mmCIF file of C-alpha atoms in Angstrom:
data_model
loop_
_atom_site.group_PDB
_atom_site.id
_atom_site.type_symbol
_atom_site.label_atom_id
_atom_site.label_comp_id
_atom_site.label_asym_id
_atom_site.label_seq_id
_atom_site.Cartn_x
_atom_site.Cartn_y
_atom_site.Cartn_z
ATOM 1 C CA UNK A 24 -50.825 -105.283 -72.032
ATOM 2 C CA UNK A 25 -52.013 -102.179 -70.923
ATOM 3 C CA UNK A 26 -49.879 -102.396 -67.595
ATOM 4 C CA UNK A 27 -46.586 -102.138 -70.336
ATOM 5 C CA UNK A 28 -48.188 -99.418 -72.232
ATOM 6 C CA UNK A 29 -48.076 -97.046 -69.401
ATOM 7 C CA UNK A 30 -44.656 -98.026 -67.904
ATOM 8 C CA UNK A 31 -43.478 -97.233 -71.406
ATOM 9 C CA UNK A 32 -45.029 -93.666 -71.756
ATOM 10 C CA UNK A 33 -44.191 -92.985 -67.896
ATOM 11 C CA UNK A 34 -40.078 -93.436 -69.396
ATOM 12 C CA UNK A 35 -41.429 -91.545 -72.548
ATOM 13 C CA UNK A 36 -42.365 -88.810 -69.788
ATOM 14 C CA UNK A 37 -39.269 -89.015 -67.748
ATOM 15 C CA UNK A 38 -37.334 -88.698 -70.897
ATOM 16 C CA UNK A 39 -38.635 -85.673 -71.880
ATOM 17 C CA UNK A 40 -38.002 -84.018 -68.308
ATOM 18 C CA UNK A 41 -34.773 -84.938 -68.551
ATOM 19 C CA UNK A 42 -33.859 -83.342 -71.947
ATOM 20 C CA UNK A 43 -35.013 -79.768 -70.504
ATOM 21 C CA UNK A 44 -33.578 -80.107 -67.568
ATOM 22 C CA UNK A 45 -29.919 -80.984 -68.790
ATOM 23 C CA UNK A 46 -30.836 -77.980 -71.569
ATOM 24 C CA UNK A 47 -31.131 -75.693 -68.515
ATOM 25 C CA UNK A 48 -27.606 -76.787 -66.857
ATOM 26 C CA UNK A 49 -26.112 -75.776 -69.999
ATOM 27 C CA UNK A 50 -27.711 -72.510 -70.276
ATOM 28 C CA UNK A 51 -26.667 -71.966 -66.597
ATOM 29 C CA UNK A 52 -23.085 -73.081 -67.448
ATOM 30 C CA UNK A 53 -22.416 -71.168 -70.909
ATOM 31 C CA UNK A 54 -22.051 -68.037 -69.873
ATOM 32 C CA UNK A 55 -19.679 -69.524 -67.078
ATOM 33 C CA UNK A 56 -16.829 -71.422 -69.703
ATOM 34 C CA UNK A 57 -17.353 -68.349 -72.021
ATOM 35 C CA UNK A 58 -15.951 -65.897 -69.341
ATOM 36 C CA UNK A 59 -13.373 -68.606 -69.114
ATOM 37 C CA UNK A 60 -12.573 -69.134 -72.267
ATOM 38 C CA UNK A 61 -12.275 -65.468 -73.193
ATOM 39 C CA UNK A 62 -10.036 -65.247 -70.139
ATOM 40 C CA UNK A 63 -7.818 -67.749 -71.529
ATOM 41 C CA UNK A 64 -7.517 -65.809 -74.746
ATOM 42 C CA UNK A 65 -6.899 -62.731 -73.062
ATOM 43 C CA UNK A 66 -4.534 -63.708 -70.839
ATOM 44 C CA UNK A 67 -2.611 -65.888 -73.686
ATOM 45 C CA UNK A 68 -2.206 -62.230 -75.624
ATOM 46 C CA UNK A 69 -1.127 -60.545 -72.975
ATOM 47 C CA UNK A 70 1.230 -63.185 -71.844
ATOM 48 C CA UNK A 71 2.389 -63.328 -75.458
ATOM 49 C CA UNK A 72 3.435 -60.202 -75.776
ATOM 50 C CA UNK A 73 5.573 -60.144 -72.454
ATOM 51 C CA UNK A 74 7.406 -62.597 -74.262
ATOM 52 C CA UNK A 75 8.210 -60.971 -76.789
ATOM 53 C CA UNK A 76 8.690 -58.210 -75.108
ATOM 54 C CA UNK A 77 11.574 -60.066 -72.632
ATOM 55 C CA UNK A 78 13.089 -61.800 -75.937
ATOM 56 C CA UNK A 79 13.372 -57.939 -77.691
ATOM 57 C CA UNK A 80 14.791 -56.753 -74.661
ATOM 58 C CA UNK A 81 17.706 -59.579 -74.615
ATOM 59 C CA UNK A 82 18.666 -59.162 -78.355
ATOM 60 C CA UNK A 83 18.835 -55.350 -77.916
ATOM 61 C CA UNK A 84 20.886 -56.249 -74.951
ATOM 62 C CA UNK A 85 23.490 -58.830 -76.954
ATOM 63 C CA UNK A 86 23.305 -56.635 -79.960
ATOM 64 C CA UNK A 87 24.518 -53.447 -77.422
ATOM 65 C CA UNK A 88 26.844 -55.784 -75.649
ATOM 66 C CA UNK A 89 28.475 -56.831 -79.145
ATOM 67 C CA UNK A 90 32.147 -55.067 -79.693
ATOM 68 C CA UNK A 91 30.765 -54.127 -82.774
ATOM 69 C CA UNK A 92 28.483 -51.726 -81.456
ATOM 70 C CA UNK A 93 30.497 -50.228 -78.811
ATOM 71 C CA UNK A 94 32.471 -48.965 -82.235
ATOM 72 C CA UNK A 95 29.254 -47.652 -83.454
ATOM 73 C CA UNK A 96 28.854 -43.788 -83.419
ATOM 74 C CA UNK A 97 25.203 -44.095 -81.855
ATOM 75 C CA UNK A 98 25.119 -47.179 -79.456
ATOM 76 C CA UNK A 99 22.190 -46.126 -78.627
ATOM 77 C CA UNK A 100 20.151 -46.069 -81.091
ATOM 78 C CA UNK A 101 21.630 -49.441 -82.534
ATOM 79 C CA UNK A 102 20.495 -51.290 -79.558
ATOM 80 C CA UNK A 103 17.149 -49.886 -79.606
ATOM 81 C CA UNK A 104 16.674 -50.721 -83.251
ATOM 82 C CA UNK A 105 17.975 -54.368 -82.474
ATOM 83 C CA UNK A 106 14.662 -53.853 -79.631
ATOM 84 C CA UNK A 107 12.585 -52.836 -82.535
ATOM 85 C CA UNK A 108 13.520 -55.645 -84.908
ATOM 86 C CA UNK A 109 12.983 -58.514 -82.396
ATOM 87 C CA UNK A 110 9.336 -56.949 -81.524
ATOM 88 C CA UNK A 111 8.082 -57.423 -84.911
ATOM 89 C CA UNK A 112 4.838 -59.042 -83.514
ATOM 90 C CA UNK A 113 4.241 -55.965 -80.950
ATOM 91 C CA UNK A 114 2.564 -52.417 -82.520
ATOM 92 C CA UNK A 115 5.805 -50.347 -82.816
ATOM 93 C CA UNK A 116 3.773 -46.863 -81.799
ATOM 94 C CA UNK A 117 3.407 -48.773 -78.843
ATOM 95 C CA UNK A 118 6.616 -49.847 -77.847
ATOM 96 C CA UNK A 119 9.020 -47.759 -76.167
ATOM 97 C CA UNK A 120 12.495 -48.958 -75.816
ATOM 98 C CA UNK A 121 15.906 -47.626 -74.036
ATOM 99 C CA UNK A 122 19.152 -48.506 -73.380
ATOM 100 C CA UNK A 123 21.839 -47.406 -70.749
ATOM 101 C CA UNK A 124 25.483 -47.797 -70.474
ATOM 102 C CA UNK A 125 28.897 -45.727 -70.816
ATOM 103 C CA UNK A 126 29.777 -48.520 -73.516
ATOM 104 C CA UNK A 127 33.061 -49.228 -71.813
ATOM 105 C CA UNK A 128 34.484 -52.820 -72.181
ATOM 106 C CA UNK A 129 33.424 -54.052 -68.725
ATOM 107 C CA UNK A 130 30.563 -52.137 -67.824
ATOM 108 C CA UNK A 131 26.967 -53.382 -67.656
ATOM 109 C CA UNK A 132 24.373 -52.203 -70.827
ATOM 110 C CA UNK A 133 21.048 -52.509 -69.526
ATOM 111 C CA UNK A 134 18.001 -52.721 -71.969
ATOM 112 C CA UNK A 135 14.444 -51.743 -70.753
ATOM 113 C CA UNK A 136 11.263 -51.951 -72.790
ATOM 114 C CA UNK A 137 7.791 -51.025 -72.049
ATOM 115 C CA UNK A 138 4.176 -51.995 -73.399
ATOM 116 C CA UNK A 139 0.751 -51.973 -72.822
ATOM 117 C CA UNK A 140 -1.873 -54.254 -72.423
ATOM 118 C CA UNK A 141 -5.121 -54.602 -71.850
ATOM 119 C CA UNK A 142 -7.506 -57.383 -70.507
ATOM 120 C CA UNK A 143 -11.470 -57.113 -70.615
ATOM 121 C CA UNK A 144 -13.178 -59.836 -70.047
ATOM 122 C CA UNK A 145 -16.779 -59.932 -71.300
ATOM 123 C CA UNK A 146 -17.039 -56.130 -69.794
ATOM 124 C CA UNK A 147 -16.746 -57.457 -66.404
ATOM 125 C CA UNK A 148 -13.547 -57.366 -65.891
ATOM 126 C CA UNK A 149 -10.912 -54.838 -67.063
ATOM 127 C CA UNK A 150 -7.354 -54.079 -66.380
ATOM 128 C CA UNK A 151 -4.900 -52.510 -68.151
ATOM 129 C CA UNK A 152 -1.333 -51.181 -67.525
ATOM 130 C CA UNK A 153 2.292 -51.917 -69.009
ATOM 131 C CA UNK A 154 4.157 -54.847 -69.654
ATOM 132 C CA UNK A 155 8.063 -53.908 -68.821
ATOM 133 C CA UNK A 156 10.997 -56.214 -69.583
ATOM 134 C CA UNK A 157 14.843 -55.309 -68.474
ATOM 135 C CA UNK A 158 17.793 -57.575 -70.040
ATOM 136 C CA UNK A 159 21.400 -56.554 -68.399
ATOM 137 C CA UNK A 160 24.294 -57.741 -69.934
ATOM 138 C CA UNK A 161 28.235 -57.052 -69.756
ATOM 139 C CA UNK A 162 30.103 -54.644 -72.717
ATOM 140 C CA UNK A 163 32.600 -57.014 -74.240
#
């Protein structure tokens, strides 16, 4: 009997070691899937925004192309309001918006938009800079 007794506690033992030690591979690991997860995050804003940004750019770009507008006595400033509207989820202070053309039928209007971003990951890592978007289309 007491040859099972101590095979038992010897597992009891081994048990034990092997809680602290899988407790340390976490603590080693943590601070390794945070940094990744707050990359992911970061990189899912930014990435978020250039969307918008490229799907502001296109409707101030159809909007400008749009007979309509070419009719309008500031083309201009129509097609960077139609920029505007379409970047409702972007900081408008931040967002600057322009838009070229002579506004003949047949000529190109071409819609650029900048803004910025930022990325810092866990203070490690930082970058920063602008997010631009151009959308060309033809005057109709």
């Amino acid at each position: 009997k007491s040859h099972y007794k101590r095979d038992f506690s010897m597992k009891r033992i081994s048990l034990r070691n092997q809680d602290g030690q899988s407790m340390t591979e976490f603590a080693l690991v943590l601070p390794i899937l945070a940094f990744l997860l707050f990359a992911v995050i970061q990189f899912g804003i930014a990435f978020n925004n250039y969307i918008t940004l490229t799907d502001a750019t296109r409707a101030g770009a159809r909007k400008a192309a749009a007979a309509s507008t070419r009719r309008d006595p500031n083309p201009q400033a129509t097609c960077i309001q139609a920029v505007r509207n379409s970047a409702n989820g972007l900081k408008q202070s931040d967002l600057t918006a322009d838009c070229q053309s002579d506004w003949q039928p047949g000529s190109d209007v071409q819609v650029t938009a900048t803004y910025p971003y930022s990325i810092s990951l866990l203070g490690l890592f930082t970058k920063s800079g602008n997010l631009t978007s151009t959308t060309t289309e033809r005057v109709e």
